[in-house]
């Protein structure tokens, strides 16, 4: 076992730190007295610094990972803890997603002092969200309400809601639960109405492929079912060349050796939607996700995302 401190790289938001602490605690519990000393290293990313415009205009998902991955490659940290939904489908050479923690509830949470559910909001209400997927799904379900871009961490978004800047917002249930804030949720939106982002609810750990010590450290905390589900979802996203700039939803579940996958692509105004559902053996998870991505890409046609 390692004798030098293990350095975990993470963003500095409350949620990112909660995820890094969970990873540290799981490693220490898994290895007991043999666990190494663990240091959490906060790294500010480009995405954290950009608050004045949508990430879709600034470069997409890689904005939350670039500086952390540079620290990994430079060996300033040994592993990085990420929200899986923030991860691009193509990683830098030498790095890989080498562990997944057990997945949390993937549903989106509706938060509002004005209504119990999204469908009960009055006509003309204003909903804030930074996610193109959420914005598109809201417009699909409620074309009569206004959706505005809403940047910032969980706490700053809730402050805007409290100040009346918007009438409601949507956040990931998983993140709120990890922050101990599930009590603020007005209601949860069921998957039948609101398919989650690829990777939503999952924490993933990125490390150097050749770093056998870190791989051995992570092995006992790796959740194989989450990895299989995310393999399908990320293959789906890869085929669609998906990022923060494209409204894409995808979710895979496992039961009795069978993987069930649902995927969706939307136009940003919610006016056009293509969805798909497939099942197959768990061993074919990546192939199932990739096939679904290819089918939806063909259905949408070459101009489907041209307006983005």
PDB file of C-alpha atoms in Angstrom:
ATOM      1  CA  UNK A   1       0.000   0.000   0.000  1.00  0.00           C
ATOM      2  CA  UNK A   2       1.107   3.583  -0.642  1.00  0.00           C
ATOM      3  CA  UNK A   3       3.050   5.330   2.117  1.00  0.00           C
ATOM      4  CA  UNK A   4       3.115   8.833   0.637  1.00  0.00           C
ATOM      5  CA  UNK A   5      -0.057  10.954   0.841  1.00  0.00           C
ATOM      6  CA  UNK A   6      -2.596  10.368  -1.911  1.00  0.00           C
ATOM      7  CA  UNK A   7      -3.719  13.639  -3.474  1.00  0.00           C
ATOM      8  CA  UNK A   8      -7.320  13.943  -4.650  1.00  0.00           C
ATOM      9  CA  UNK A   9      -7.958  16.774  -7.109  1.00  0.00           C
ATOM     10  CA  UNK A  10     -11.355  18.459  -7.144  1.00  0.00           C
ATOM     11  CA  UNK A  11     -13.173  21.658  -7.926  1.00  0.00           C
ATOM     12  CA  UNK A  12     -13.829  23.909  -4.944  1.00  0.00           C
ATOM     13  CA  UNK A  13     -17.631  24.075  -4.896  1.00  0.00           C
ATOM     14  CA  UNK A  14     -19.492  22.684  -1.905  1.00  0.00           C
ATOM     15  CA  UNK A  15     -20.815  19.796  -4.013  1.00  0.00           C
ATOM     16  CA  UNK A  16     -17.426  18.978  -5.524  1.00  0.00           C
ATOM     17  CA  UNK A  17     -15.855  18.925  -2.056  1.00  0.00           C
ATOM     18  CA  UNK A  18     -18.659  16.720  -0.711  1.00  0.00           C
ATOM     19  CA  UNK A  19     -17.946  14.244  -3.533  1.00  0.00           C
ATOM     20  CA  UNK A  20     -14.198  14.334  -2.856  1.00  0.00           C
ATOM     21  CA  UNK A  21     -14.811  13.744   0.860  1.00  0.00           C
ATOM     22  CA  UNK A  22     -17.114  10.817   0.072  1.00  0.00           C
ATOM     23  CA  UNK A  23     -14.400   9.303  -2.122  1.00  0.00           C
ATOM     24  CA  UNK A  24     -11.786   9.787   0.604  1.00  0.00           C
ATOM     25  CA  UNK A  25     -14.059   8.243   3.228  1.00  0.00           C
ATOM     26  CA  UNK A  26     -14.820   5.225   1.043  1.00  0.00           C
ATOM     27  CA  UNK A  27     -11.108   4.629   0.362  1.00  0.00           C
ATOM     28  CA  UNK A  28     -10.277   4.847   4.058  1.00  0.00           C
ATOM     29  CA  UNK A  29     -13.150   2.534   5.010  1.00  0.00           C
ATOM     30  CA  UNK A  30     -12.206  -0.003   2.326  1.00  0.00           C
ATOM     31  CA  UNK A  31      -8.532  -0.174   3.338  1.00  0.00           C
ATOM     32  CA  UNK A  32      -8.865   0.276   7.100  1.00  0.00           C
ATOM     33  CA  UNK A  33      -5.571   0.553   8.944  1.00  0.00           C
ATOM     34  CA  UNK A  34      -3.690   0.126   5.658  1.00  0.00           C
ATOM     35  CA  UNK A  35      -5.275   3.238   4.135  1.00  0.00           C
ATOM     36  CA  UNK A  36      -2.795   5.956   3.166  1.00  0.00           C
ATOM     37  CA  UNK A  37      -2.963   9.566   4.248  1.00  0.00           C
ATOM     38  CA  UNK A  38      -5.238  11.409   1.824  1.00  0.00           C
ATOM     39  CA  UNK A  39      -4.971  15.091   0.896  1.00  0.00           C
ATOM     40  CA  UNK A  40      -7.717  16.979  -0.976  1.00  0.00           C
ATOM     41  CA  UNK A  41      -6.349  19.509  -3.463  1.00  0.00           C
ATOM     42  CA  UNK A  42      -8.732  22.212  -4.715  1.00  0.00           C
ATOM     43  CA  UNK A  43      -8.180  23.248  -8.321  1.00  0.00           C
ATOM     44  CA  UNK A  44     -10.021  26.182  -9.902  1.00  0.00           C
ATOM     45  CA  UNK A  45     -11.249  25.379 -13.394  1.00  0.00           C
ATOM     46  CA  UNK A  46     -12.142  27.642 -16.300  1.00  0.00           C
ATOM     47  CA  UNK A  47     -15.787  26.632 -15.875  1.00  0.00           C
ATOM     48  CA  UNK A  48     -15.777  27.886 -12.286  1.00  0.00           C
ATOM     49  CA  UNK A  49     -14.489  31.272 -13.432  1.00  0.00           C
ATOM     50  CA  UNK A  50     -17.063  31.820 -16.198  1.00  0.00           C
ATOM     51  CA  UNK A  51     -20.295  33.052 -14.650  1.00  0.00           C
ATOM     52  CA  UNK A  52     -21.422  35.707 -17.139  1.00  0.00           C
ATOM     53  CA  UNK A  53     -22.572  33.472 -20.003  1.00  0.00           C
ATOM     54  CA  UNK A  54     -23.812  29.946 -20.708  1.00  0.00           C
ATOM     55  CA  UNK A  55     -21.118  27.265 -20.775  1.00  0.00           C
ATOM     56  CA  UNK A  56     -22.479  26.209 -24.167  1.00  0.00           C
ATOM     57  CA  UNK A  57     -21.101  29.488 -25.521  1.00  0.00           C
ATOM     58  CA  UNK A  58     -17.760  29.134 -23.764  1.00  0.00           C
ATOM     59  CA  UNK A  59     -16.699  25.646 -24.825  1.00  0.00           C
ATOM     60  CA  UNK A  60     -18.821  23.000 -23.114  1.00  0.00           C
ATOM     61  CA  UNK A  61     -17.988  20.222 -20.665  1.00  0.00           C
ATOM     62  CA  UNK A  62     -14.189  20.316 -20.805  1.00  0.00           C
ATOM     63  CA  UNK A  63     -14.230  23.664 -19.015  1.00  0.00           C
ATOM     64  CA  UNK A  64     -14.764  21.822 -15.715  1.00  0.00           C
ATOM     65  CA  UNK A  65     -11.972  19.297 -16.240  1.00  0.00           C
ATOM     66  CA  UNK A  66      -9.070  20.847 -18.183  1.00  0.00           C
ATOM     67  CA  UNK A  67      -7.009  22.211 -15.279  1.00  0.00           C
ATOM     68  CA  UNK A  68      -7.678  19.132 -13.137  1.00  0.00           C
ATOM     69  CA  UNK A  69      -6.558  16.815 -15.929  1.00  0.00           C
ATOM     70  CA  UNK A  70      -3.414  18.899 -16.426  1.00  0.00           C
ATOM     71  CA  UNK A  71      -2.630  18.388 -12.733  1.00  0.00           C
ATOM     72  CA  UNK A  72      -3.127  14.626 -13.169  1.00  0.00           C
ATOM     73  CA  UNK A  73      -0.820  14.463 -16.165  1.00  0.00           C
ATOM     74  CA  UNK A  74       1.799  16.570 -14.348  1.00  0.00           C
ATOM     75  CA  UNK A  75       1.519  14.214 -11.319  1.00  0.00           C
ATOM     76  CA  UNK A  76       0.555  17.057  -8.997  1.00  0.00           C
ATOM     77  CA  UNK A  77      -2.438  14.927  -7.998  1.00  0.00           C
ATOM     78  CA  UNK A  78      -3.000  11.161  -8.029  1.00  0.00           C
ATOM     79  CA  UNK A  79      -6.703  11.011  -8.842  1.00  0.00           C
ATOM     80  CA  UNK A  80      -9.529  13.379  -9.683  1.00  0.00           C
ATOM     81  CA  UNK A  81     -13.129  13.220  -8.486  1.00  0.00           C
ATOM     82  CA  UNK A  82     -15.772  14.456 -10.916  1.00  0.00           C
ATOM     83  CA  UNK A  83     -19.509  14.528 -11.447  1.00  0.00           C
ATOM     84  CA  UNK A  84     -19.824  11.994 -14.263  1.00  0.00           C
ATOM     85  CA  UNK A  85     -22.164  14.258 -16.225  1.00  0.00           C
ATOM     86  CA  UNK A  86     -19.379  16.882 -16.475  1.00  0.00           C
ATOM     87  CA  UNK A  87     -16.993  14.506 -18.254  1.00  0.00           C
ATOM     88  CA  UNK A  88     -16.304  14.801 -21.999  1.00  0.00           C
ATOM     89  CA  UNK A  89     -16.523  11.506 -23.891  1.00  0.00           C
ATOM     90  CA  UNK A  90     -12.916  11.831 -25.097  1.00  0.00           C
ATOM     91  CA  UNK A  91     -10.241  12.088 -22.407  1.00  0.00           C
ATOM     92  CA  UNK A  92      -6.590  13.156 -22.721  1.00  0.00           C
ATOM     93  CA  UNK A  93      -4.091  10.433 -23.646  1.00  0.00           C
ATOM     94  CA  UNK A  94      -2.920   8.565 -20.564  1.00  0.00           C
ATOM     95  CA  UNK A  95      -6.036   9.250 -18.489  1.00  0.00           C
ATOM     96  CA  UNK A  96      -9.155   7.129 -17.944  1.00  0.00           C
ATOM     97  CA  UNK A  97     -12.245   6.918 -15.765  1.00  0.00           C
ATOM     98  CA  UNK A  98     -10.966   4.164 -13.507  1.00  0.00           C
ATOM     99  CA  UNK A  99     -13.711   3.956 -10.863  1.00  0.00           C
ATOM    100  CA  UNK A 100     -17.360   4.842 -10.291  1.00  0.00           C
ATOM    101  CA  UNK A 101     -19.077   5.167  -6.929  1.00  0.00           C
ATOM    102  CA  UNK A 102     -22.579   3.721  -6.444  1.00  0.00           C
ATOM    103  CA  UNK A 103     -25.049   5.919  -8.300  1.00  0.00           C
ATOM    104  CA  UNK A 104     -27.535   8.159  -6.500  1.00  0.00           C
ATOM    105  CA  UNK A 105     -31.123   8.911  -7.576  1.00  0.00           C
ATOM    106  CA  UNK A 106     -30.892  10.326 -11.116  1.00  0.00           C
ATOM    107  CA  UNK A 107     -34.077  12.435 -11.053  1.00  0.00           C
ATOM    108  CA  UNK A 108     -34.216  16.216 -11.348  1.00  0.00           C
ATOM    109  CA  UNK A 109     -35.618  18.175  -8.420  1.00  0.00           C
ATOM    110  CA  UNK A 110     -38.145  20.988  -8.834  1.00  0.00           C
ATOM    111  CA  UNK A 111     -37.703  23.833  -6.341  1.00  0.00           C
ATOM    112  CA  UNK A 112     -40.187  26.681  -6.079  1.00  0.00           C
ATOM    113  CA  UNK A 113     -42.082  28.767  -3.520  1.00  0.00           C
ATOM    114  CA  UNK A 114     -44.813  29.368  -6.137  1.00  0.00           C
ATOM    115  CA  UNK A 115     -45.998  25.870  -7.108  1.00  0.00           C
ATOM    116  CA  UNK A 116     -45.713  22.232  -6.065  1.00  0.00           C
ATOM    117  CA  UNK A 117     -44.731  20.964  -9.521  1.00  0.00           C
ATOM    118  CA  UNK A 118     -43.493  22.252 -12.854  1.00  0.00           C
ATOM    119  CA  UNK A 119     -46.935  21.621 -14.364  1.00  0.00           C
ATOM    120  CA  UNK A 120     -48.617  23.735 -11.660  1.00  0.00           C
ATOM    121  CA  UNK A 121     -46.585  26.886 -12.334  1.00  0.00           C
ATOM    122  CA  UNK A 122     -48.752  29.737 -13.600  1.00  0.00           C
ATOM    123  CA  UNK A 123     -48.585  30.818 -17.218  1.00  0.00           C
ATOM    124  CA  UNK A 124     -45.738  33.263 -17.770  1.00  0.00           C
ATOM    125  CA  UNK A 125     -43.709  32.019 -14.790  1.00  0.00           C
ATOM    126  CA  UNK A 126     -39.917  32.235 -15.038  1.00  0.00           C
ATOM    127  CA  UNK A 127     -37.741  29.149 -14.498  1.00  0.00           C
ATOM    128  CA  UNK A 128     -33.955  29.398 -14.208  1.00  0.00           C
ATOM    129  CA  UNK A 129     -31.598  26.655 -15.419  1.00  0.00           C
ATOM    130  CA  UNK A 130     -28.063  26.478 -16.796  1.00  0.00           C
ATOM    131  CA  UNK A 131     -28.679  23.144 -18.537  1.00  0.00           C
ATOM    132  CA  UNK A 132     -29.752  23.109 -22.200  1.00  0.00           C
ATOM    133  CA  UNK A 133     -31.313  19.686 -21.581  1.00  0.00           C
ATOM    134  CA  UNK A 134     -33.453  20.996 -18.721  1.00  0.00           C
ATOM    135  CA  UNK A 135     -34.335  24.164 -20.632  1.00  0.00           C
ATOM    136  CA  UNK A 136     -35.459  22.140 -23.656  1.00  0.00           C
ATOM    137  CA  UNK A 137     -37.479  19.658 -21.594  1.00  0.00           C
ATOM    138  CA  UNK A 138     -39.174  22.486 -19.689  1.00  0.00           C
ATOM    139  CA  UNK A 139     -40.134  24.163 -22.972  1.00  0.00           C
ATOM    140  CA  UNK A 140     -41.393  20.868 -24.312  1.00  0.00           C
ATOM    141  CA  UNK A 141     -43.685  20.371 -21.315  1.00  0.00           C
ATOM    142  CA  UNK A 142     -44.560  24.029 -20.670  1.00  0.00           C
ATOM    143  CA  UNK A 143     -44.137  26.208 -23.781  1.00  0.00           C
ATOM    144  CA  UNK A 144     -46.131  28.929 -21.985  1.00  0.00           C
ATOM    145  CA  UNK A 145     -43.465  29.699 -19.374  1.00  0.00           C
ATOM    146  CA  UNK A 146     -40.194  31.592 -19.710  1.00  0.00           C
ATOM    147  CA  UNK A 147     -36.858  29.832 -19.234  1.00  0.00           C
ATOM    148  CA  UNK A 148     -33.719  31.834 -18.462  1.00  0.00           C
ATOM    149  CA  UNK A 149     -30.067  30.833 -18.129  1.00  0.00           C
ATOM    150  CA  UNK A 150     -29.090  30.475 -14.498  1.00  0.00           C
ATOM    151  CA  UNK A 151     -25.342  30.082 -13.753  1.00  0.00           C
ATOM    152  CA  UNK A 152     -23.560  29.587 -10.451  1.00  0.00           C
ATOM    153  CA  UNK A 153     -23.231  26.924  -7.771  1.00  0.00           C
ATOM    154  CA  UNK A 154     -26.164  25.408  -5.896  1.00  0.00           C
ATOM    155  CA  UNK A 155     -26.085  28.015  -3.144  1.00  0.00           C
ATOM    156  CA  UNK A 156     -25.997  31.010  -5.496  1.00  0.00           C
ATOM    157  CA  UNK A 157     -28.869  29.632  -7.576  1.00  0.00           C
ATOM    158  CA  UNK A 158     -30.983  29.125  -4.471  1.00  0.00           C
ATOM    159  CA  UNK A 159     -30.203  32.694  -3.382  1.00  0.00           C
ATOM    160  CA  UNK A 160     -31.494  33.984  -6.744  1.00  0.00           C
ATOM    161  CA  UNK A 161     -34.647  31.935  -6.238  1.00  0.00           C
ATOM    162  CA  UNK A 162     -35.083  33.347  -2.739  1.00  0.00           C
ATOM    163  CA  UNK A 163     -34.583  36.881  -4.083  1.00  0.00           C
ATOM    164  CA  UNK A 164     -37.350  36.395  -6.640  1.00  0.00           C
ATOM    165  CA  UNK A 165     -35.127  36.543  -9.717  1.00  0.00           C
ATOM    166  CA  UNK A 166     -36.997  33.445 -10.911  1.00  0.00           C
ATOM    167  CA  UNK A 167     -40.111  31.582  -9.817  1.00  0.00           C
ATOM    168  CA  UNK A 168     -38.532  28.119  -9.873  1.00  0.00           C
ATOM    169  CA  UNK A 169     -35.358  26.225 -10.660  1.00  0.00           C
ATOM    170  CA  UNK A 170     -34.292  22.640 -11.271  1.00  0.00           C
ATOM    171  CA  UNK A 171     -31.305  20.900  -9.704  1.00  0.00           C
ATOM    172  CA  UNK A 172     -30.086  17.322  -9.570  1.00  0.00           C
ATOM    173  CA  UNK A 173     -31.614  15.406  -6.674  1.00  0.00           C
ATOM    174  CA  UNK A 174     -28.322  13.528  -6.236  1.00  0.00           C
ATOM    175  CA  UNK A 175     -26.326  16.699  -5.651  1.00  0.00           C
ATOM    176  CA  UNK A 176     -28.818  18.051  -3.135  1.00  0.00           C
ATOM    177  CA  UNK A 177     -28.797  14.746  -1.252  1.00  0.00           C
ATOM    178  CA  UNK A 178     -24.998  14.733  -1.124  1.00  0.00           C
ATOM    179  CA  UNK A 179     -25.095  18.261   0.294  1.00  0.00           C
ATOM    180  CA  UNK A 180     -27.657  17.254   2.928  1.00  0.00           C
ATOM    181  CA  UNK A 181     -30.178  19.596   1.302  1.00  0.00           C
ATOM    182  CA  UNK A 182     -32.931  17.209   0.199  1.00  0.00           C
ATOM    183  CA  UNK A 183     -35.327  19.073   2.502  1.00  0.00           C
ATOM    184  CA  UNK A 184     -35.442  22.070   0.135  1.00  0.00           C
ATOM    185  CA  UNK A 185     -36.902  20.026  -2.743  1.00  0.00           C
ATOM    186  CA  UNK A 186     -40.488  20.915  -3.602  1.00  0.00           C
ATOM    187  CA  UNK A 187     -41.020  17.789  -5.710  1.00  0.00           C
ATOM    188  CA  UNK A 188     -39.108  15.269  -7.811  1.00  0.00           C
ATOM    189  CA  UNK A 189     -39.756  15.038 -11.549  1.00  0.00           C
ATOM    190  CA  UNK A 190     -40.343  11.481 -12.697  1.00  0.00           C
ATOM    191  CA  UNK A 191     -38.167   9.980 -15.421  1.00  0.00           C
ATOM    192  CA  UNK A 192     -41.123   9.422 -17.733  1.00  0.00           C
ATOM    193  CA  UNK A 193     -41.425  13.209 -18.068  1.00  0.00           C
ATOM    194  CA  UNK A 194     -37.824  14.281 -17.633  1.00  0.00           C
ATOM    195  CA  UNK A 195     -34.982  12.008 -18.760  1.00  0.00           C
ATOM    196  CA  UNK A 196     -31.715  12.849 -16.955  1.00  0.00           C
ATOM    197  CA  UNK A 197     -28.385  13.923 -18.349  1.00  0.00           C
ATOM    198  CA  UNK A 198     -25.899  11.216 -19.253  1.00  0.00           C
ATOM    199  CA  UNK A 199     -24.034  10.368 -16.059  1.00  0.00           C
ATOM    200  CA  UNK A 200     -26.386  12.258 -13.736  1.00  0.00           C
ATOM    201  CA  UNK A 201     -26.198  11.044 -10.145  1.00  0.00           C
ATOM    202  CA  UNK A 202     -22.829   9.314 -10.593  1.00  0.00           C
ATOM    203  CA  UNK A 203     -19.425  10.224  -9.174  1.00  0.00           C
ATOM    204  CA  UNK A 204     -16.477   9.099 -11.272  1.00  0.00           C
ATOM    205  CA  UNK A 205     -12.779   8.988 -10.526  1.00  0.00           C
ATOM    206  CA  UNK A 206     -10.175   9.757 -13.172  1.00  0.00           C
ATOM    207  CA  UNK A 207      -6.552   8.665 -12.891  1.00  0.00           C
ATOM    208  CA  UNK A 208      -3.462   7.866 -14.925  1.00  0.00           C
ATOM    209  CA  UNK A 209      -3.787   4.576 -16.776  1.00  0.00           C
ATOM    210  CA  UNK A 210      -0.291   3.406 -15.837  1.00  0.00           C
ATOM    211  CA  UNK A 211      -0.592   4.286 -12.135  1.00  0.00           C
ATOM    212  CA  UNK A 212      -1.048   0.795 -10.725  1.00  0.00           C
ATOM    213  CA  UNK A 213      -0.873   1.926  -7.086  1.00  0.00           C
ATOM    214  CA  UNK A 214      -3.869   4.235  -7.526  1.00  0.00           C
ATOM    215  CA  UNK A 215      -5.774   1.608  -9.511  1.00  0.00           C
ATOM    216  CA  UNK A 216      -5.274  -0.865  -6.649  1.00  0.00           C
ATOM    217  CA  UNK A 217      -6.386   1.783  -4.145  1.00  0.00           C
ATOM    218  CA  UNK A 218      -9.609   2.394  -6.082  1.00  0.00           C
ATOM    219  CA  UNK A 219     -10.518  -1.213  -6.879  1.00  0.00           C
ATOM    220  CA  UNK A 220     -12.445  -1.926  -3.633  1.00  0.00           C
ATOM    221  CA  UNK A 221     -14.673   1.160  -3.977  1.00  0.00           C
ATOM    222  CA  UNK A 222     -15.520   0.682  -7.668  1.00  0.00           C
ATOM    223  CA  UNK A 223     -19.195  -0.026  -8.425  1.00  0.00           C
ATOM    224  CA  UNK A 224     -19.384  -2.297 -11.470  1.00  0.00           C
ATOM    225  CA  UNK A 225     -23.100  -1.752 -12.153  1.00  0.00           C
ATOM    226  CA  UNK A 226     -22.660   2.018 -12.323  1.00  0.00           C
ATOM    227  CA  UNK A 227     -19.698   1.561 -14.652  1.00  0.00           C
ATOM    228  CA  UNK A 228     -21.733  -0.632 -17.026  1.00  0.00           C
ATOM    229  CA  UNK A 229     -24.659   1.812 -17.092  1.00  0.00           C
ATOM    230  CA  UNK A 230     -22.344   4.751 -17.703  1.00  0.00           C
ATOM    231  CA  UNK A 231     -20.574   2.788 -20.427  1.00  0.00           C
ATOM    232  CA  UNK A 232     -23.844   2.640 -22.356  1.00  0.00           C
ATOM    233  CA  UNK A 233     -24.732   6.266 -21.665  1.00  0.00           C
ATOM    234  CA  UNK A 234     -21.314   7.631 -22.630  1.00  0.00           C
ATOM    235  CA  UNK A 235     -21.256   5.542 -25.819  1.00  0.00           C
ATOM    236  CA  UNK A 236     -24.628   7.081 -26.715  1.00  0.00           C
ATOM    237  CA  UNK A 237     -23.259  10.564 -26.064  1.00  0.00           C
ATOM    238  CA  UNK A 238     -20.085   9.870 -28.047  1.00  0.00           C
ATOM    239  CA  UNK A 239     -22.041   8.843 -31.153  1.00  0.00           C
ATOM    240  CA  UNK A 240     -23.998  12.095 -30.951  1.00  0.00           C
ATOM    241  CA  UNK A 241     -20.850  14.134 -30.343  1.00  0.00           C
ATOM    242  CA  UNK A 242     -22.642  15.435 -27.276  1.00  0.00           C
ATOM    243  CA  UNK A 243     -21.537  18.215 -24.941  1.00  0.00           C
ATOM    244  CA  UNK A 244     -23.043  21.105 -22.986  1.00  0.00           C
ATOM    245  CA  UNK A 245     -23.918  22.576 -26.386  1.00  0.00           C
ATOM    246  CA  UNK A 246     -26.458  19.901 -27.290  1.00  0.00           C
ATOM    247  CA  UNK A 247     -29.719  19.019 -25.494  1.00  0.00           C
ATOM    248  CA  UNK A 248     -29.248  15.276 -24.991  1.00  0.00           C
ATOM    249  CA  UNK A 249     -30.670  12.962 -22.325  1.00  0.00           C
ATOM    250  CA  UNK A 250     -29.805   9.334 -21.666  1.00  0.00           C
ATOM    251  CA  UNK A 251     -30.280   6.804 -18.894  1.00  0.00           C
ATOM    252  CA  UNK A 252     -29.343   3.125 -18.506  1.00  0.00           C
ATOM    253  CA  UNK A 253     -30.443   0.704 -15.788  1.00  0.00           C
ATOM    254  CA  UNK A 254     -29.494  -2.901 -15.023  1.00  0.00           C
ATOM    255  CA  UNK A 255     -31.706  -5.725 -13.817  1.00  0.00           C
ATOM    256  CA  UNK A 256     -31.099  -9.495 -13.833  1.00  0.00           C
ATOM    257  CA  UNK A 257     -28.346  -9.286 -16.441  1.00  0.00           C
ATOM    258  CA  UNK A 258     -30.328  -7.045 -18.789  1.00  0.00           C
ATOM    259  CA  UNK A 259     -29.498  -3.429 -19.594  1.00  0.00           C
ATOM    260  CA  UNK A 260     -32.380  -1.071 -20.414  1.00  0.00           C
ATOM    261  CA  UNK A 261     -31.514   2.180 -22.142  1.00  0.00           C
ATOM    262  CA  UNK A 262     -33.544   5.273 -23.001  1.00  0.00           C
ATOM    263  CA  UNK A 263     -32.185   8.199 -24.957  1.00  0.00           C
ATOM    264  CA  UNK A 264     -33.458  11.485 -26.327  1.00  0.00           C
ATOM    265  CA  UNK A 265     -32.340  14.442 -28.420  1.00  0.00           C
ATOM    266  CA  UNK A 266     -34.218  17.750 -28.456  1.00  0.00           C
ATOM    267  CA  UNK A 267     -34.165  21.075 -30.171  1.00  0.00           C
ATOM    268  CA  UNK A 268     -33.461  23.886 -27.739  1.00  0.00           C
ATOM    269  CA  UNK A 269     -36.988  25.259 -27.962  1.00  0.00           C
ATOM    270  CA  UNK A 270     -38.498  21.827 -27.267  1.00  0.00           C
ATOM    271  CA  UNK A 271     -40.334  21.864 -30.599  1.00  0.00           C
ATOM    272  CA  UNK A 272     -38.782  18.672 -31.964  1.00  0.00           C
ATOM    273  CA  UNK A 273     -37.892  15.542 -30.003  1.00  0.00           C
ATOM    274  CA  UNK A 274     -36.540  12.127 -31.002  1.00  0.00           C
ATOM    275  CA  UNK A 275     -36.344   9.335 -28.438  1.00  0.00           C
ATOM    276  CA  UNK A 276     -35.419   5.681 -28.330  1.00  0.00           C
ATOM    277  CA  UNK A 277     -35.541   2.694 -25.959  1.00  0.00           C
ATOM    278  CA  UNK A 278     -33.555  -0.534 -26.220  1.00  0.00           C
ATOM    279  CA  UNK A 279     -32.781  -3.578 -24.065  1.00  0.00           C
ATOM    280  CA  UNK A 280     -30.081  -6.204 -24.263  1.00  0.00           C
ATOM    281  CA  UNK A 281     -27.504  -8.233 -22.344  1.00  0.00           C
ATOM    282  CA  UNK A 282     -25.311  -6.301 -19.924  1.00  0.00           C
ATOM    283  CA  UNK A 283     -22.218  -7.446 -21.826  1.00  0.00           C
ATOM    284  CA  UNK A 284     -23.486  -5.459 -24.831  1.00  0.00           C
ATOM    285  CA  UNK A 285     -23.959  -2.229 -22.860  1.00  0.00           C
ATOM    286  CA  UNK A 286     -21.564  -0.090 -24.894  1.00  0.00           C
ATOM    287  CA  UNK A 287     -22.876  -1.455 -28.189  1.00  0.00           C
ATOM    288  CA  UNK A 288     -26.490  -0.750 -27.140  1.00  0.00           C
ATOM    289  CA  UNK A 289     -25.709   2.842 -26.222  1.00  0.00           C
ATOM    290  CA  UNK A 290     -23.735   3.415 -29.409  1.00  0.00           C
ATOM    291  CA  UNK A 291     -26.493   1.945 -31.581  1.00  0.00           C
ATOM    292  CA  UNK A 292     -29.080   4.218 -29.957  1.00  0.00           C
ATOM    293  CA  UNK A 293     -26.863   7.228 -30.592  1.00  0.00           C
ATOM    294  CA  UNK A 294     -26.405   6.340 -34.259  1.00  0.00           C
ATOM    295  CA  UNK A 295     -30.145   5.805 -34.752  1.00  0.00           C
ATOM    296  CA  UNK A 296     -31.087   9.146 -33.193  1.00  0.00           C
ATOM    297  CA  UNK A 297     -28.370  10.942 -35.135  1.00  0.00           C
ATOM    298  CA  UNK A 298     -29.832   9.537 -38.342  1.00  0.00           C
ATOM    299  CA  UNK A 299     -33.402  10.402 -37.310  1.00  0.00           C
ATOM    300  CA  UNK A 300     -32.493  13.965 -36.456  1.00  0.00           C
ATOM    301  CA  UNK A 301     -30.603  14.455 -39.688  1.00  0.00           C
ATOM    302  CA  UNK A 302     -27.493  16.567 -40.328  1.00  0.00           C
ATOM    303  CA  UNK A 303     -29.239  19.858 -39.546  1.00  0.00           C
ATOM    304  CA  UNK A 304     -30.845  18.890 -36.229  1.00  0.00           C
ATOM    305  CA  UNK A 305     -28.296  20.728 -34.090  1.00  0.00           C
ATOM    306  CA  UNK A 306     -27.421  23.335 -36.701  1.00  0.00           C
ATOM    307  CA  UNK A 307     -29.216  26.083 -34.736  1.00  0.00           C
ATOM    308  CA  UNK A 308     -26.870  25.692 -31.751  1.00  0.00           C
TER     309      UNK A 308
END
